[in-house]
mmCIF file of C-alpha atoms and ligand atoms in Angstrom:
data_model
loop_
_atom_site.group_PDB
_atom_site.id
_atom_site.type_symbol
_atom_site.label_atom_id
_atom_site.label_comp_id
_atom_site.label_asym_id
_atom_site.label_seq_id
_atom_site.Cartn_x
_atom_site.Cartn_y
_atom_site.Cartn_z
ATOM 1 C CA MET A 1 0.391 9.696 20.865
ATOM 2 C CA VAL A 2 -1.465 6.910 19.665
ATOM 3 C CA SER A 3 -1.068 3.025 18.943
ATOM 4 C CA TYR A 4 -2.471 1.747 15.623
ATOM 5 C CA LYS A 5 -3.710 -1.465 17.661
ATOM 6 C CA GLU A 6 -5.893 0.833 19.935
ATOM 7 C CA LEU A 7 -7.542 1.952 16.246
ATOM 8 C CA GLY A 8 -8.144 -1.767 15.521
ATOM 9 C CA LEU A 9 -5.755 -2.015 12.731
ATOM 10 C CA VAL A 10 -2.980 -4.545 12.114
ATOM 11 C CA ASN A 11 0.577 -4.308 10.398
ATOM 12 C CA SER A 12 1.500 -6.109 7.192
ATOM 13 C CA LYS A 13 3.335 -8.842 8.617
ATOM 14 C CA GLU A 14 0.789 -11.315 8.957
ATOM 15 C CA ILE A 15 -1.059 -10.582 6.014
ATOM 16 C CA PHE A 16 1.999 -10.477 3.681
ATOM 17 C CA LYS A 17 3.324 -14.068 4.805
ATOM 18 C CA LYS A 18 -0.268 -15.403 4.088
ATOM 19 C CA ALA A 19 -0.069 -13.618 0.775
ATOM 20 C CA MET A 20 2.805 -14.894 -0.224
ATOM 21 C CA GLU A 21 1.900 -18.617 0.778
ATOM 22 C CA GLY A 22 -1.494 -18.185 -1.188
ATOM 23 C CA LYS A 23 -0.165 -16.504 -4.086
ATOM 24 C CA TYR A 24 -2.199 -13.837 -4.334
ATOM 25 C CA ALA A 25 -1.678 -9.765 -3.574
ATOM 26 C CA ILE A 26 -3.002 -7.544 -0.854
ATOM 27 C CA PRO A 27 -4.795 -4.589 -2.481
ATOM 28 C CA ALA A 28 -2.927 -1.318 -1.469
ATOM 29 C CA TYR A 29 -5.720 1.568 -2.678
ATOM 30 C CA ASN A 30 -5.072 5.341 -2.548
ATOM 31 C CA PHE A 31 -8.141 7.380 -0.409
ATOM 32 C CA ASN A 32 -8.514 11.332 0.136
ATOM 33 C CA ASN A 33 -12.119 11.293 1.299
ATOM 34 C CA MET A 34 -15.218 9.479 2.871
ATOM 35 C CA GLU A 35 -16.686 8.178 -0.705
ATOM 36 C CA GLN A 36 -13.304 6.751 -1.369
ATOM 37 C CA MET A 37 -12.822 4.734 1.942
ATOM 38 C CA GLN A 38 -16.154 3.887 2.260
ATOM 39 C CA ALA A 39 -16.133 2.367 -1.422
ATOM 40 C CA ILE A 40 -12.822 0.521 -0.500
ATOM 41 C CA VAL A 41 -13.914 -1.216 3.285
ATOM 42 C CA ALA A 42 -17.514 -1.891 1.638
ATOM 43 C CA ALA A 43 -15.746 -3.843 -1.516
ATOM 44 C CA CYS A 44 -13.498 -5.528 0.692
ATOM 45 C CA VAL A 45 -15.940 -6.736 3.238
ATOM 46 C CA GLU A 46 -17.779 -8.134 0.028
ATOM 47 C CA THR A 47 -15.172 -9.925 -1.244
ATOM 48 C CA LYS A 48 -13.652 -11.066 2.134
ATOM 49 C CA SER A 49 -10.470 -9.595 1.293
ATOM 50 C CA PRO A 50 -7.518 -7.882 3.370
ATOM 51 C CA VAL A 51 -6.799 -4.305 2.578
ATOM 52 C CA ILE A 52 -4.126 -1.828 2.890
ATOM 53 C CA LEU A 53 -5.813 1.757 3.386
ATOM 54 C CA GLN A 54 -2.936 3.908 1.427
ATOM 55 C CA VAL A 55 -2.501 7.556 2.473
ATOM 56 C CA SER A 56 0.087 9.993 0.737
ATOM 57 C CA SER A 57 1.565 13.040 2.059
ATOM 58 C CA GLY A 58 -0.587 14.799 -0.314
ATOM 59 C CA ALA A 59 -3.905 12.977 1.070
ATOM 60 C CA ARG A 60 -2.669 13.728 4.599
ATOM 61 C CA LYS A 61 -2.211 17.521 4.033
ATOM 62 C CA TYR A 62 -5.422 17.439 1.816
ATOM 63 C CA ALA A 63 -7.742 15.285 4.714
ATOM 64 C CA ASN A 64 -6.507 16.460 7.944
ATOM 65 C CA GLN A 65 -4.006 14.178 9.797
ATOM 66 C CA THR A 66 -6.580 14.130 13.056
ATOM 67 C CA LEU A 67 -9.325 13.331 10.837
ATOM 68 C CA LEU A 68 -7.198 10.324 9.027
ATOM 69 C CA ARG A 69 -6.837 8.879 11.954
ATOM 70 C CA TYR A 70 -10.519 8.554 13.180
ATOM 71 C CA MET A 71 -11.544 7.413 9.402
ATOM 72 C CA ALA A 72 -9.391 4.540 9.531
ATOM 73 C CA GLN A 73 -10.878 3.846 13.253
ATOM 74 C CA GLY A 74 -14.313 4.308 11.451
ATOM 75 C CA ALA A 75 -13.201 1.950 8.586
ATOM 76 C CA VAL A 76 -12.480 -0.911 11.265
ATOM 77 C CA GLU A 77 -15.821 0.023 12.707
ATOM 78 C CA TYR A 78 -17.525 0.098 9.770
ATOM 79 C CA ALA A 79 -16.568 -3.155 8.259
ATOM 80 C CA LYS A 80 -17.600 -4.640 11.578
ATOM 81 C CA GLU A 81 -21.208 -3.277 10.843
ATOM 82 C CA LEU A 82 -21.057 -4.315 7.240
ATOM 83 C CA GLY A 83 -21.191 -7.910 8.886
ATOM 84 C CA TYR A 84 -17.554 -9.133 8.153
ATOM 85 C CA GLU A 85 -14.073 -8.168 9.817
ATOM 86 C CA ILE A 86 -11.181 -8.148 7.586
ATOM 87 C CA PRO A 87 -7.795 -7.336 8.136
ATOM 88 C CA ILE A 88 -7.075 -3.461 8.129
ATOM 89 C CA VAL A 89 -3.476 -1.702 7.208
ATOM 90 C CA LEU A 90 -3.394 2.073 7.471
ATOM 91 C CA HIS A 91 -0.338 2.926 5.557
ATOM 92 C CA LEU A 92 1.879 6.077 4.774
ATOM 93 C CA ASP A 93 2.459 5.859 0.878
ATOM 94 C CA HIS A 94 6.029 7.789 -0.511
ATOM 95 C CA GLY A 95 6.923 8.954 2.926
ATOM 96 C CA ASP A 96 9.821 11.031 1.987
ATOM 97 C CA THR A 97 11.517 12.056 5.482
ATOM 98 C CA PHE A 98 12.197 10.284 8.792
ATOM 99 C CA GLU A 99 9.974 13.002 10.359
ATOM 100 C CA LEU A 100 7.009 12.337 8.197
ATOM 101 C CA CYS A 101 6.982 8.514 8.947
ATOM 102 C CA LYS A 102 7.648 9.366 12.851
ATOM 103 C CA SER A 103 4.459 11.450 12.686
ATOM 104 C CA CYS A 104 2.202 9.110 10.971
ATOM 105 C CA ILE A 105 3.476 6.273 13.127
ATOM 106 C CA ASP A 106 2.573 8.657 16.144
ATOM 107 C CA MET A 107 -0.929 9.273 14.825
ATOM 108 C CA GLY A 108 -1.925 5.778 14.443
ATOM 109 C CA PHE A 109 -0.643 4.288 11.489
ATOM 110 C CA SER A 110 0.435 0.573 11.008
ATOM 111 C CA SER A 111 2.771 0.752 8.429
ATOM 112 C CA VAL A 112 5.023 3.076 6.328
ATOM 113 C CA MET A 113 6.838 3.261 3.318
ATOM 114 C CA ILE A 114 10.223 5.537 3.392
ATOM 115 C CA ASP A 115 10.806 6.257 -0.156
ATOM 116 C CA GLY A 116 14.602 6.861 -0.068
ATOM 117 C CA SER A 117 14.735 5.761 -3.917
ATOM 118 C CA HIS A 118 15.492 9.172 -5.302
ATOM 119 C CA HIS A 119 18.596 9.544 -2.726
ATOM 120 C CA SER A 120 22.394 7.844 -2.966
ATOM 121 C CA TYR A 121 22.264 4.161 -2.517
ATOM 122 C CA GLU A 122 23.756 5.197 0.663
ATOM 123 C CA ASP A 123 21.437 7.688 1.604
ATOM 124 C CA ASN A 124 18.801 5.567 1.043
ATOM 125 C CA VAL A 125 20.361 2.454 3.491
ATOM 126 C CA ALA A 126 20.577 5.099 6.281
ATOM 127 C CA LEU A 127 17.409 7.102 6.086
ATOM 128 C CA THR A 128 15.718 3.622 5.562
ATOM 129 C CA LYS A 129 17.369 1.973 8.578
ATOM 130 C CA LYS A 130 16.305 4.511 10.638
ATOM 131 C CA VAL A 131 12.699 4.536 10.293
ATOM 132 C CA VAL A 132 12.710 1.067 10.737
ATOM 133 C CA GLU A 133 14.062 1.065 14.102
ATOM 134 C CA TYR A 134 11.976 3.570 15.370
ATOM 135 C CA ALA A 135 8.785 1.649 13.312
ATOM 136 C CA HIS A 136 10.037 -1.525 14.755
ATOM 137 C CA ALA A 137 9.813 -0.279 18.325
ATOM 138 C CA HIS A 138 6.285 0.633 17.971
ATOM 139 C CA GLY A 139 5.169 -2.765 16.482
ATOM 140 C CA VAL A 140 4.574 -0.795 12.769
ATOM 141 C CA THR A 141 6.008 -2.337 9.539
ATOM 142 C CA VAL A 142 8.243 -0.403 6.665
ATOM 143 C CA GLU A 143 8.122 -0.873 3.248
ATOM 144 C CA GLY A 144 11.788 0.539 1.438
ATOM 145 C CA GLU A 145 12.289 1.213 -2.139
ATOM 146 C CA LEU A 146 14.821 0.014 -4.419
ATOM 147 C CA GLY A 147 14.988 1.382 -8.186
ATOM 148 C CA VAL A 148 13.200 4.432 -9.788
ATOM 149 C CA LEU A 149 9.824 4.392 -11.710
ATOM 150 C CA ALA A 150 9.665 6.705 -14.304
ATOM 151 C CA GLY A 151 6.672 9.529 -13.973
ATOM 152 C CA VAL A 152 5.521 11.636 -11.347
ATOM 153 C CA GLU A 153 6.057 10.537 -7.715
ATOM 154 C CA ASP A 154 4.342 13.811 -5.725
ATOM 155 C CA ASP A 155 6.829 16.585 -7.069
ATOM 156 C CA VAL A 156 9.643 14.446 -8.205
ATOM 157 C CA VAL A 157 9.726 13.568 -11.701
ATOM 158 C CA ALA A 158 11.664 10.655 -13.356
ATOM 159 C CA GLU A 159 12.064 10.825 -17.151
ATOM 160 C CA HIS A 160 13.306 7.229 -16.960
ATOM 161 C CA HIS A 161 12.820 4.322 -15.222
ATOM 162 C CA THR A 162 15.795 2.940 -13.232
ATOM 163 C CA TYR A 163 15.372 -0.672 -12.878
ATOM 164 C CA THR A 164 15.946 -2.505 -9.282
ATOM 165 C CA GLN A 165 19.342 -3.824 -9.286
ATOM 166 C CA PRO A 166 18.966 -7.265 -7.926
ATOM 167 C CA GLU A 167 22.284 -7.826 -6.771
ATOM 168 C CA GLU A 168 21.595 -4.436 -4.272
ATOM 169 C CA VAL A 169 18.500 -6.505 -2.811
ATOM 170 C CA VAL A 170 20.223 -8.638 -0.080
ATOM 171 C CA ASP A 171 22.514 -5.867 1.152
ATOM 172 C CA PHE A 172 19.752 -3.301 1.236
ATOM 173 C CA VAL A 173 17.047 -5.570 3.004
ATOM 174 C CA THR A 174 19.552 -6.966 5.387
ATOM 175 C CA ARG A 175 21.029 -3.294 6.409
ATOM 176 C CA THR A 176 17.820 -1.722 6.981
ATOM 177 C CA GLY A 177 15.779 -4.660 8.297
ATOM 178 C CA VAL A 178 12.593 -3.403 6.145
ATOM 179 C CA ASP A 179 9.518 -5.776 5.967
ATOM 180 C CA SER A 180 8.816 -5.091 1.898
ATOM 181 C CA LEU A 181 10.966 -3.528 -0.570
ATOM 182 C CA ALA A 182 9.030 -1.900 -3.604
ATOM 183 C CA ILE A 183 10.402 -2.415 -7.010
ATOM 184 C CA SER A 184 11.001 -0.764 -10.143
ATOM 185 C CA ILE A 185 9.791 -3.270 -13.122
ATOM 186 C CA GLY A 186 8.480 -0.915 -15.703
ATOM 187 C CA THR A 187 5.394 0.487 -13.836
ATOM 188 C CA SER A 188 5.147 4.079 -13.515
ATOM 189 C CA HIS A 189 2.820 6.424 -11.353
ATOM 190 C CA GLY A 190 -0.168 7.841 -13.292
ATOM 191 C CA ALA A 191 -2.667 7.543 -16.091
ATOM 192 C CA ASN A 192 0.188 7.677 -18.700
ATOM 193 C CA LYS A 193 2.328 5.090 -18.084
ATOM 194 C CA PHE A 194 3.556 4.311 -21.611
ATOM 195 C CA LYS A 195 3.513 6.230 -25.064
ATOM 196 C CA PRO A 196 1.004 4.905 -28.228
ATOM 197 C CA GLU A 197 4.652 4.464 -29.951
ATOM 198 C CA GLN A 198 6.289 2.085 -26.996
ATOM 199 C CA CYS A 199 2.797 -0.189 -27.865
ATOM 200 C CA THR A 200 2.038 -2.822 -30.320
ATOM 201 C CA ARG A 201 -1.853 -3.522 -31.090
ATOM 202 C CA ASP A 202 -3.581 -6.588 -31.118
ATOM 203 C CA GLU A 203 -6.106 -7.809 -33.882
ATOM 204 C CA ASN A 204 -8.679 -5.556 -32.412
ATOM 205 C CA GLY A 205 -6.457 -2.339 -32.513
ATOM 206 C CA ILE A 206 -6.158 -2.418 -28.717
ATOM 207 C CA LEU A 207 -2.724 -1.010 -27.714
ATOM 208 C CA ILE A 208 -0.757 -3.638 -26.010
ATOM 209 C CA PRO A 209 2.485 -1.721 -24.012
ATOM 210 C CA PRO A 210 5.432 -3.746 -23.643
ATOM 211 C CA PRO A 211 5.530 -6.800 -20.670
ATOM 212 C CA LEU A 212 6.712 -5.705 -17.289
ATOM 213 C CA ARG A 213 10.599 -7.035 -16.446
ATOM 214 C CA PHE A 214 9.484 -10.111 -15.105
ATOM 215 C CA ASP A 215 13.154 -11.569 -15.624
ATOM 216 C CA ILE A 216 14.565 -8.935 -12.842
ATOM 217 C CA LEU A 217 11.341 -9.801 -10.799
ATOM 218 C CA GLU A 218 12.862 -13.356 -10.657
ATOM 219 C CA GLU A 219 16.415 -12.557 -10.123
ATOM 220 C CA ILE A 220 14.894 -10.518 -7.364
ATOM 221 C CA GLU A 221 12.982 -13.656 -6.044
ATOM 222 C CA LYS A 222 16.380 -15.452 -6.318
ATOM 223 C CA GLN A 223 18.423 -13.378 -4.048
ATOM 224 C CA ILE A 224 15.906 -12.908 -1.000
ATOM 225 C CA PRO A 225 13.500 -16.037 -1.272
ATOM 226 C CA GLY A 226 10.223 -15.721 0.279
ATOM 227 C CA PHE A 227 10.459 -11.687 0.793
ATOM 228 C CA PRO A 228 7.457 -9.388 0.207
ATOM 229 C CA ILE A 229 7.849 -7.398 -2.523
ATOM 230 C CA VAL A 230 5.316 -4.530 -3.491
ATOM 231 C CA LEU A 231 4.418 -3.451 -7.007
ATOM 232 C CA HIS A 232 3.890 0.564 -7.198
ATOM 233 C CA GLY A 233 2.100 2.035 -10.223
ATOM 234 C CA ALA A 234 -0.010 -0.906 -10.782
ATOM 235 C CA SER A 235 -3.224 1.429 -12.334
ATOM 236 C CA SER A 236 -4.658 -0.427 -15.677
ATOM 237 C CA VAL A 237 -6.334 2.499 -16.261
ATOM 238 C CA PRO A 238 -9.650 1.158 -17.727
ATOM 239 C CA GLN A 239 -10.374 2.392 -21.387
ATOM 240 C CA GLU A 240 -14.284 2.613 -20.768
ATOM 241 C CA TYR A 241 -13.393 4.952 -18.035
ATOM 242 C CA VAL A 242 -11.121 7.298 -20.307
ATOM 243 C CA LYS A 243 -13.715 6.801 -23.074
ATOM 244 C CA MET A 244 -16.306 8.259 -20.367
ATOM 245 C CA ILE A 245 -14.282 11.054 -19.303
ATOM 246 C CA ASN A 246 -13.374 12.121 -22.866
ATOM 247 C CA GLU A 247 -17.223 11.593 -23.973
ATOM 248 C CA TYR A 248 -18.272 14.190 -21.154
ATOM 249 C CA GLY A 249 -15.905 16.931 -21.701
ATOM 250 C CA GLY A 250 -12.392 15.562 -20.313
ATOM 251 C CA ALA A 251 -9.850 15.878 -22.210
ATOM 252 C CA LEU A 252 -7.268 12.628 -21.369
ATOM 253 C CA LYS A 253 -4.751 12.029 -23.929
ATOM 254 C CA ASP A 254 -2.473 8.690 -24.389
ATOM 255 C CA SER A 255 -3.729 7.229 -21.038
ATOM 256 C CA ILE A 256 -2.444 3.469 -21.203
ATOM 257 C CA GLY A 257 -2.216 1.305 -17.836
ATOM 258 C CA ILE A 258 -0.984 -2.027 -17.011
ATOM 259 C CA PRO A 259 -2.648 -4.853 -18.825
ATOM 260 C CA GLU A 260 -4.472 -6.832 -15.682
ATOM 261 C CA SER A 261 -3.118 -9.941 -17.156
ATOM 262 C CA GLN A 262 0.523 -9.034 -16.388
ATOM 263 C CA LEU A 263 -1.011 -7.968 -12.722
ATOM 264 C CA ARG A 264 -2.329 -11.487 -12.292
ATOM 265 C CA LYS A 265 1.152 -12.880 -13.095
ATOM 266 C CA ALA A 266 2.882 -10.679 -10.550
ATOM 267 C CA ALA A 267 0.477 -11.302 -7.708
ATOM 268 C CA GLN A 268 0.983 -14.737 -7.884
ATOM 269 C CA SER A 269 4.918 -14.181 -7.744
ATOM 270 C CA ALA A 270 6.483 -12.918 -4.539
ATOM 271 C CA VAL A 271 4.633 -9.435 -5.105
ATOM 272 C CA CYS A 272 2.204 -9.136 -2.097
ATOM 273 C CA LYS A 273 1.099 -5.397 -2.351
ATOM 274 C CA ILE A 274 -0.375 -3.638 -5.700
ATOM 275 C CA ASN A 275 -0.899 -0.099 -5.055
ATOM 276 C CA ILE A 276 -3.818 1.618 -7.090
ATOM 277 C CA ASP A 277 -4.288 4.920 -7.203
ATOM 278 C CA SER A 278 -4.936 6.207 -10.704
ATOM 279 C CA ASP A 279 -8.055 3.766 -11.513
ATOM 280 C CA GLY A 280 -9.570 5.030 -8.321
ATOM 281 C CA ARG A 281 -9.771 8.454 -9.821
ATOM 282 C CA LEU A 282 -10.452 7.998 -12.886
ATOM 283 C CA ALA A 283 -14.009 5.773 -12.351
ATOM 284 C CA MET A 284 -15.085 8.728 -9.834
ATOM 285 C CA THR A 285 -14.182 11.207 -12.424
ATOM 286 C CA ALA A 286 -15.963 9.289 -15.019
ATOM 287 C CA LYS A 287 -19.084 8.815 -13.113
ATOM 288 C CA VAL A 288 -18.782 12.545 -11.785
ATOM 289 C CA ARG A 289 -18.456 13.733 -15.556
ATOM 290 C CA GLU A 290 -21.344 11.331 -16.354
ATOM 291 C CA MET A 291 -23.731 12.888 -13.754
ATOM 292 C CA PHE A 292 -23.042 16.123 -14.555
ATOM 293 C CA ALA A 293 -23.583 15.616 -18.219
ATOM 294 C CA THR A 294 -26.803 13.945 -18.219
ATOM 295 C CA GLN A 295 -28.229 15.594 -14.849
ATOM 296 C CA PRO A 296 -27.183 18.917 -15.296
ATOM 297 C CA ALA A 297 -29.914 20.323 -13.077
ATOM 298 C CA GLU A 298 -28.633 18.089 -10.014
ATOM 299 C CA PHE A 299 -26.861 20.317 -7.200
ATOM 300 C CA ASP A 300 -26.872 17.766 -4.635
ATOM 301 C CA PRO A 301 -23.245 16.286 -4.022
ATOM 302 C CA ARG A 302 -24.859 13.206 -2.943
ATOM 303 C CA LYS A 303 -26.590 12.690 -6.175
ATOM 304 C CA TYR A 304 -23.021 12.522 -7.926
ATOM 305 C CA LEU A 305 -20.627 11.153 -5.381
ATOM 306 C CA GLY A 306 -22.853 8.492 -4.473
ATOM 307 C CA PRO A 307 -23.077 7.050 -7.858
ATOM 308 C CA ALA A 308 -19.007 8.015 -8.032
ATOM 309 C CA ARG A 309 -18.795 5.713 -4.805
ATOM 310 C CA ASP A 310 -20.821 2.779 -6.257
ATOM 311 C CA GLU A 311 -18.692 2.575 -9.369
ATOM 312 C CA LEU A 312 -15.773 2.851 -7.419
ATOM 313 C CA LYS A 313 -16.573 -0.415 -5.182
ATOM 314 C CA LYS A 314 -17.505 -2.466 -8.395
ATOM 315 C CA MET A 315 -14.192 -1.584 -9.692
ATOM 316 C CA TYR A 316 -12.402 -2.921 -6.542
ATOM 317 C CA ILE A 317 -14.606 -5.731 -6.319
ATOM 318 C CA HIS A 318 -13.215 -6.768 -9.728
ATOM 319 C CA LYS A 319 -9.704 -6.381 -8.669
ATOM 320 C CA ASN A 320 -9.870 -8.172 -5.892
ATOM 321 C CA LYS A 321 -11.788 -11.004 -7.375
ATOM 322 C CA GLU A 322 -9.948 -11.102 -10.995
ATOM 323 C CA VAL A 323 -6.540 -9.523 -10.550
ATOM 324 C CA LEU A 324 -5.186 -9.567 -7.275
ATOM 325 C CA GLY A 325 -6.989 -12.717 -6.005
ATOM 326 C CA SER A 326 -7.477 -11.506 -2.471
ATOM 327 C CA ALA A 327 -11.416 -12.342 -2.632
ATOM 328 C CA GLY A 328 -12.008 -14.937 -0.021
ATOM 329 C CA LYS A 329 -8.749 -14.183 1.736
ATOM 330 C CA ALA A 330 -9.478 -12.394 4.890
HETATM 331 O O1 LIG B 401 2.081 7.491 -5.741
HETATM 332 C C1 LIG B 401 1.610 8.297 -5.961
HETATM 333 C C2 LIG B 401 -0.065 8.173 -5.501
HETATM 334 O O2 LIG B 401 -0.718 8.070 -6.412
HETATM 335 C C3 LIG B 401 -0.452 9.501 -4.643
HETATM 336 O O3 LIG B 401 -0.572 10.285 -5.305
HETATM 337 O O4 LIG B 401 0.664 12.283 -4.243
HETATM 338 O O5 LIG B 401 -1.314 12.993 -5.917
HETATM 339 O O6 LIG B 401 -1.680 11.455 -3.609
HETATM 340 P P1 LIG B 401 -0.591 11.735 -4.678
HETATM 341 P P1 LIG B 402 -1.094 4.252 -10.078
HETATM 342 O O1 LIG B 402 -0.968 5.902 -10.380
HETATM 343 O O2 LIG B 402 -0.854 3.527 -10.932
HETATM 344 O O3 LIG B 402 -2.139 4.125 -9.463
HETATM 345 O O4 LIG B 402 -0.188 3.695 -8.986
HETATM 346 C C1 LIG B 402 -0.280 4.463 -7.594
HETATM 347 C C2 LIG B 402 0.476 4.089 -6.424
HETATM 348 O O5 LIG B 402 2.026 3.572 -7.199
HETATM 349 C C3 LIG B 402 0.622 4.595 -5.260
HETATM 350 O O6 LIG B 402 1.967 4.538 -4.375
HETATM 351 ZN ZN1 LIG B 403 3.464 4.780 -5.579
#
């Protein structure tokens, strides 16, 4: 059993409070390996941004829980070595059982998400409350979810959005004691968030997806003023990466994300945490494919993972500065 405090990590309480007051959002970037972790930490140190290092249950299986714990501890030390201490949270993304959340808390996570959104409302409340009780006894913060995002969440596939119902949030937040709430207002996971037929085209022929349901977000804010809201499925799916991937042998089709302008608007509201995973995958894949195609004689992993890491770092710097507004807030 190890406490996150011993690893030099922080929970999300203080950074969410500041993000709410300062009208910006904390980046929650998913990682599965060393290069992704290095890119996230280096970008957040360079932009002086607080950061949430986010681990899915799939990532935990992939990377090994013990290694992850030391990687998070390493992230804290790495940031110091780079010359600037930033608040770092280690967060479980989409925890689906009490046992998984408990195990992460016992292994040094400072924040967990219990995603009971696929259960009935009452079962979601009961499960979330149980996790909150254990987590709070250990100083760990908890994110709950109300409403279902369309798309794939681990093994669960939802055909359509079930938007968060604003009339449920007060009851959910008070009965569970959660510290933040993930909501469904039109985002979804993965690189195919909208079908082209759902979009319109601007004067340059660029596809413009339907706007997020800011009306629902505003209604939620009215119900629980000042309460930290989380936006999942917030990748923008940069078209330059989609193009690079397809140019160098990939087969991505209809890859459409959330426009940055929509995310900037969300970051200025009660949305305190913005989750981004797919964009990291796209940036890395684009660069690795380019290296393979343009330097086919190379077979040293550092020669393609290094440039992929540089590209990732560049993308995270851009997001912190231009999209989330978290740059300079650490
Ligand atoms: O919300 C899902 C995240 O993008 C994690 O994806 O379960 O494939 O690691 P994953
Ligand atoms: P994206 O697939 O849009 O990156 O969303 C990631 C996410 O919500 C992780 O929980
Ligand atoms: Zn998510």
